[in-house]
């Protein structure tokens, strides 16, 4: 694995925080702030700082580190076995090189990313604990 375990563990924490965020519950309710007791004003607006931070961390990784994260997802979700790590890592590199895979977009689009990264680490005999 070409990424420090600490970086993966940090990303797992960020990914889990990102996963539990809720979007607006009723963006077109038709009510006004007074009628809904101002609940609408509690919804986050604008850019999510957690999402921004996670994207910056992923975009700041070098190619080998990003490929390692993607390969961990392949192993974590069962696409490939831990014994196939070299193939998973190579495949991640190939997909990134072809432009078919933007690491930040792809990784952040996975709903249970933190769990999959953790499963991938477990498959390789590693843990954040």
Coordinates of N, CA and C in Angstrom, one line a residue:
X1 N 0.9 -1.2 0.0 CA 0.0 0.0 0.0 C 0.9 1.2 0.0
X2 N 0.6 2.1 -0.9 CA 1.5 3.3 -1.1 C 0.9 4.6 -0.4
X3 N 0.2 4.4 0.6 CA -0.4 5.5 1.4 C -0.2 5.2 2.9
X4 N 0.1 6.2 3.7 CA 0.3 6.0 5.1 C -1.1 5.6 5.7
X5 N -1.0 4.7 6.6 CA -2.2 4.2 7.3 C -2.9 5.3 8.0
X6 N -2.2 6.3 8.6 CA -2.7 7.4 9.2 C -3.6 8.3 8.3
X7 N -3.2 8.4 7.0 CA -3.9 9.2 6.1 C -5.3 8.4 5.7
X8 N -5.2 7.1 5.6 CA -6.4 6.3 5.3 C -7.4 6.5 6.5
X9 N -6.8 6.4 7.7 CA -7.7 6.4 8.9 C -8.3 7.8 9.0
X10 N -7.6 8.9 8.7 CA -8.1 10.2 8.7 C -9.2 10.4 7.7
X11 N -9.0 9.8 6.5 CA -10.0 9.9 5.5 C -11.3 9.1 5.8
X12 N -11.1 8.0 6.6 CA -12.2 7.2 7.0 C -13.1 8.0 8.0
X13 N -12.5 8.8 8.9 CA -13.2 9.7 9.8 C -14.0 10.7 9.0
X14 N -13.3 11.4 8.0 CA -13.9 12.4 7.2 C -15.1 11.8 6.4
X15 N -14.9 10.6 5.8 CA -15.9 10.0 5.0 C -17.1 9.6 5.8
X16 N -16.9 9.2 7.0 CA -18.1 8.8 7.9 C -18.9 10.1 8.3
X17 N -18.2 11.1 8.5 CA -18.8 12.4 8.8 C -19.6 12.9 7.6
X18 N -19.0 12.8 6.5 CA -19.7 13.2 5.2 C -20.9 12.3 4.9
X19 N -20.8 11.0 5.2 CA -21.9 10.0 5.0 C -23.2 10.4 5.8
X20 N -23.0 10.8 7.1 CA -24.1 11.0 8.0 C -24.8 12.4 7.8
X21 N -24.2 13.2 6.9 CA -24.9 14.5 6.7 C -26.2 14.3 6.0
X22 N -27.2 15.1 6.4 CA -28.5 15.0 5.7 C -28.7 16.2 4.8
X23 N -29.3 16.0 3.7 CA -29.6 17.1 2.8 C -30.9 17.7 3.3
X24 N -31.4 18.7 2.6 CA -32.6 19.4 2.9 C -33.7 18.3 2.9
X25 N -34.6 18.4 3.9 CA -35.6 17.4 4.0 C -36.8 17.7 3.1
X26 N -37.1 18.9 2.8 CA -38.2 19.3 2.0 C -37.9 20.6 1.3
X27 N -37.1 20.6 0.3 CA -36.7 21.8 -0.3 C -37.8 22.6 -1.0
X28 N -38.9 21.9 -1.4 CA -40.0 22.6 -2.1 C -41.3 22.5 -1.2
X29 N -41.2 22.8 0.0 CA -42.4 22.6 0.9 C -43.4 23.6 0.6
X30 N -43.1 24.8 0.1 CA -44.1 25.8 -0.2 C -44.4 26.6 1.1
X31 N -43.9 26.2 2.2 CA -44.2 27.0 3.4 C -43.2 28.1 3.5
X32 N -43.4 29.0 4.5 CA -42.5 30.0 4.8 C -41.8 29.8 6.1
X33 N -40.8 30.6 6.4 CA -40.0 30.4 7.7 C -40.9 30.5 8.9
X34 N -41.9 31.4 8.9 CA -42.8 31.5 10.1 C -43.7 30.3 10.2
X35 N -44.2 29.8 9.1 CA -45.1 28.6 9.2 C -44.4 27.4 9.7
X36 N -43.1 27.2 9.3 CA -42.5 25.9 9.7 C -41.5 26.2 10.9
X37 N -41.9 27.2 11.7 CA -41.1 27.5 12.9 C -39.6 27.7 12.7
X38 N -39.3 28.2 11.5 CA -37.9 28.5 11.1 C -37.0 27.3 10.9
X39 N -37.6 26.1 10.8 CA -36.8 24.9 10.6 C -35.9 25.0 9.3
X40 N -36.5 25.7 8.3 CA -35.8 25.8 7.0 C -34.5 26.6 7.1
X41 N -34.4 27.5 8.1 CA -33.2 28.3 8.3 C -32.1 27.5 8.9
X42 N -32.5 26.3 9.5 CA -31.5 25.5 10.1 C -30.7 24.6 9.1
X43 N -31.3 24.5 7.9 CA -30.7 23.7 6.8 C -29.4 24.4 6.4
X44 N -28.4 23.6 6.1 CA -27.1 24.2 5.7 C -27.3 24.7 4.3
X45 N -26.6 25.8 4.0 CA -26.7 26.4 2.7 C -25.3 26.6 2.2
X46 N -25.1 26.7 1.0 CA -23.8 27.0 0.4 C -22.9 25.7 0.4
X47 N -21.6 26.0 0.4 CA -20.7 24.9 0.3 C -20.5 24.2 1.7
X48 N -20.4 22.9 1.7 CA -20.2 22.1 2.9 C -18.7 22.1 3.2
X49 N -18.3 22.6 4.3 CA -16.9 22.7 4.6 C -16.2 21.3 4.8
X50 N -17.0 20.4 5.3 CA -16.5 19.0 5.5 C -16.2 18.4 4.1
X51 N -17.2 18.6 3.2 CA -17.0 18.1 1.8 C -15.8 18.7 1.2
X52 N -15.7 20.0 1.3 CA -14.5 20.8 0.8 C -13.2 20.3 1.3
X53 N -13.2 20.1 2.6 CA -11.9 19.6 3.3 C -11.6 18.2 2.8
X54 N -12.6 17.3 2.7 CA -12.3 15.9 2.2 C -11.8 16.0 0.8
X55 N -12.4 16.8 -0.1 CA -12.0 16.9 -1.5 C -10.5 17.4 -1.5
X56 N -10.2 18.4 -0.7 CA -8.8 18.9 -0.7 C -7.8 17.9 -0.3
X57 N -8.2 17.1 0.7 CA -7.3 16.0 1.1 C -7.1 15.0 0.0
X58 N -8.1 14.6 -0.6 CA -8.0 13.6 -1.7 C -7.3 14.2 -2.9
X59 N -7.6 15.4 -3.3 CA -6.9 16.1 -4.4 C -5.4 16.3 -4.1
X60 N -5.1 16.4 -2.8 CA -3.7 16.6 -2.4 C -2.8 15.3 -2.4
X61 N -3.5 14.2 -2.6 CA -2.7 12.9 -2.7 C -1.9 12.8 -4.0
X62 N -0.8 12.1 -3.9 CA -0.1 11.9 -5.1 C -0.8 10.7 -5.8
X63 N -0.4 10.4 -7.0 CA -1.1 9.3 -7.8 C -1.0 8.0 -7.2
X64 N 0.1 7.6 -6.6 CA 0.2 6.3 -5.9 C -0.7 6.2 -4.7
X65 N -0.8 7.3 -3.9 CA -1.7 7.3 -2.8 C -3.2 7.2 -3.2
X66 N -3.5 8.0 -4.2 CA -4.9 7.9 -4.7 C -5.2 6.5 -5.2
X67 N -4.3 5.9 -6.0 CA -4.5 4.6 -6.5 C -4.7 3.6 -5.3
X68 N -3.9 3.8 -4.3 CA -4.1 2.9 -3.1 C -5.4 3.0 -2.5
X69 N -6.0 4.2 -2.4 CA -7.3 4.4 -1.8 C -8.4 3.7 -2.7
X70 N -8.2 3.9 -4.0 CA -9.2 3.2 -4.9 C -9.1 1.7 -4.8
X71 N -7.9 1.2 -4.8 CA -7.7 -0.2 -4.7 C -8.2 -0.8 -3.3
X72 N -8.1 0.0 -2.3 CA -8.7 -0.4 -1.0 C -10.2 -0.5 -1.1
X73 N -10.9 0.4 -1.9 CA -12.3 0.3 -2.1 C -12.6 -1.0 -2.9
X74 N -11.8 -1.3 -3.9 CA -12.0 -2.5 -4.7 C -12.0 -3.7 -3.8
X75 N -11.0 -3.8 -2.9 CA -10.9 -4.9 -2.0 C -12.0 -4.8 -0.9
X76 N -12.3 -3.7 -0.4 CA -13.3 -3.5 0.6 C -14.7 -3.9 0.2
X77 N -15.1 -3.6 -1.1 CA -16.4 -4.0 -1.5 C -16.5 -5.4 -2.2
X78 N -15.3 -6.1 -2.2 CA -15.3 -7.4 -2.7 C -15.1 -7.6 -4.2
X79 N -14.8 -6.5 -4.9 CA -14.5 -6.6 -6.3 C -13.3 -7.4 -6.6
X80 N -12.3 -7.3 -5.7 CA -11.1 -8.1 -5.7 C -10.7 -8.5 -4.3
X81 N -10.0 -9.6 -4.3 CA -9.5 -10.1 -3.0 C -8.2 -9.4 -2.6
X82 N -8.0 -9.5 -1.3 CA -6.7 -8.9 -0.8 C -5.5 -9.5 -1.4
X83 N -5.6 -10.8 -1.7 CA -4.4 -11.4 -2.4 C -4.2 -10.9 -3.8
X84 N -5.2 -10.2 -4.4 CA -5.1 -9.6 -5.7 C -4.7 -8.1 -5.6
X85 N -4.1 -7.7 -4.5 CA -3.8 -6.3 -4.3 C -2.9 -5.7 -5.4
X86 N -1.9 -6.3 -5.9 CA -1.2 -5.7 -7.0 C -2.1 -5.5 -8.2
X87 N -3.0 -6.4 -8.5 CA -3.9 -6.2 -9.6 C -4.9 -5.0 -9.4
X88 N -5.4 -4.9 -8.1 CA -6.3 -3.8 -7.8 C -5.6 -2.5 -7.9
X89 N -4.4 -2.4 -7.4 CA -3.6 -1.2 -7.5 C -3.3 -0.8 -8.9
X90 N -2.9 -1.8 -9.7 CA -2.6 -1.5 -11.1 C -3.9 -1.0 -11.9
X91 N -5.0 -1.7 -11.6 CA -6.3 -1.3 -12.2 C -6.7 0.1 -11.8
X92 N -6.5 0.5 -10.6 CA -6.8 1.9 -10.1 C -5.9 2.9 -10.9
X93 N -4.6 2.5 -11.0 CA -3.7 3.4 -11.8 C -4.2 3.5 -13.3
X94 N -4.5 2.4 -13.9 CA -5.0 2.4 -15.3 C -6.2 3.3 -15.4
X95 N -7.2 3.2 -14.5 CA -8.4 3.9 -14.6 C -8.2 5.4 -14.4
X96 N -7.3 5.8 -13.5 CA -7.0 7.2 -13.3 C -6.2 7.7 -14.6
X97 N -5.3 7.0 -15.1 CA -4.5 7.4 -16.3 C -5.4 7.6 -17.5
X98 N -6.4 6.8 -17.6 CA -7.3 6.9 -18.8 C -8.2 8.1 -18.7
X99 N -8.3 8.7 -17.5 CA -9.2 9.8 -17.3 C -10.6 9.3 -17.0
X100 N -10.8 8.0 -16.9 CA -12.1 7.4 -16.6 C -12.4 7.6 -15.1
X101 N -11.5 8.0 -14.3 CA -11.7 8.0 -12.9 C -11.0 9.3 -12.3
X102 N -11.8 10.2 -11.8 CA -11.3 11.3 -11.0 C -11.4 10.8 -9.5
X103 N -10.2 10.7 -8.9 CA -10.3 10.1 -7.5 C -11.2 10.8 -6.6
X104 N -11.2 12.1 -6.5 CA -12.1 12.7 -5.5 C -13.5 12.5 -5.8
X105 N -13.9 12.7 -7.1 CA -15.3 12.6 -7.5 C -15.8 11.1 -7.3
X106 N -15.0 10.2 -7.7 CA -15.3 8.8 -7.6 C -15.4 8.4 -6.1
X107 N -14.4 8.7 -5.3 CA -14.4 8.3 -3.9 C -15.6 8.9 -3.1
X108 N -15.8 10.2 -3.4 CA -16.8 10.9 -2.6 C -18.2 10.6 -3.1
X109 N -18.3 9.9 -4.2 CA -19.6 9.4 -4.7 C -20.0 8.1 -4.1
X110 N -19.2 7.5 -3.3 CA -19.5 6.2 -2.7 C -20.1 6.4 -1.3
X111 N -21.4 6.0 -1.2 CA -22.1 6.3 0.1 C -21.5 5.8 1.4
X112 N -20.9 4.6 1.3 CA -20.3 4.0 2.5 C -18.8 3.9 2.4
X113 N -18.2 5.0 1.9 CA -16.7 5.0 1.7 C -15.9 4.6 2.9
X114 N -16.3 5.2 4.1 CA -15.5 4.9 5.3 C -15.5 3.4 5.6
X115 N -16.7 2.8 5.5 CA -16.8 1.3 5.8 C -16.0 0.5 4.8
X116 N -16.0 0.9 3.5 CA -15.3 0.1 2.5 C -13.8 0.3 2.7
X117 N -13.3 1.5 3.0 CA -11.9 1.6 3.3 C -11.5 0.8 4.5
X118 N -12.3 0.8 5.5 CA -12.0 0.0 6.7 C -12.0 -1.5 6.3
X119 N -12.9 -2.0 5.5 CA -13.0 -3.4 5.1 C -11.7 -3.7 4.3
X120 N -11.3 -2.8 3.4 CA -10.1 -3.0 2.6 C -8.9 -3.1 3.5
X121 N -8.8 -2.3 4.4 CA -7.7 -2.4 5.4 C -7.7 -3.7 6.1
X122 N -8.8 -4.1 6.6 CA -9.0 -5.4 7.3 C -8.5 -6.5 6.4
X123 N -8.9 -6.5 5.1 CA -8.5 -7.5 4.2 C -7.0 -7.6 4.0
X124 N -6.4 -6.5 4.2 CA -4.9 -6.4 4.1 C -4.2 -6.7 5.5
X125 N -5.0 -7.0 6.5 CA -4.5 -7.2 7.8 C -4.1 -6.0 8.6
X126 N -4.7 -4.8 8.2 CA -4.5 -3.6 8.9 C -5.7 -3.0 9.6
X127 N -5.5 -2.1 10.5 CA -6.7 -1.5 11.2 C -6.3 -0.1 11.7
X128 N -7.3 0.7 11.9 CA -7.1 2.1 12.4 C -7.0 2.1 13.9
X129 N -7.4 1.0 14.6 CA -7.4 0.9 16.0 C -6.1 0.5 16.6

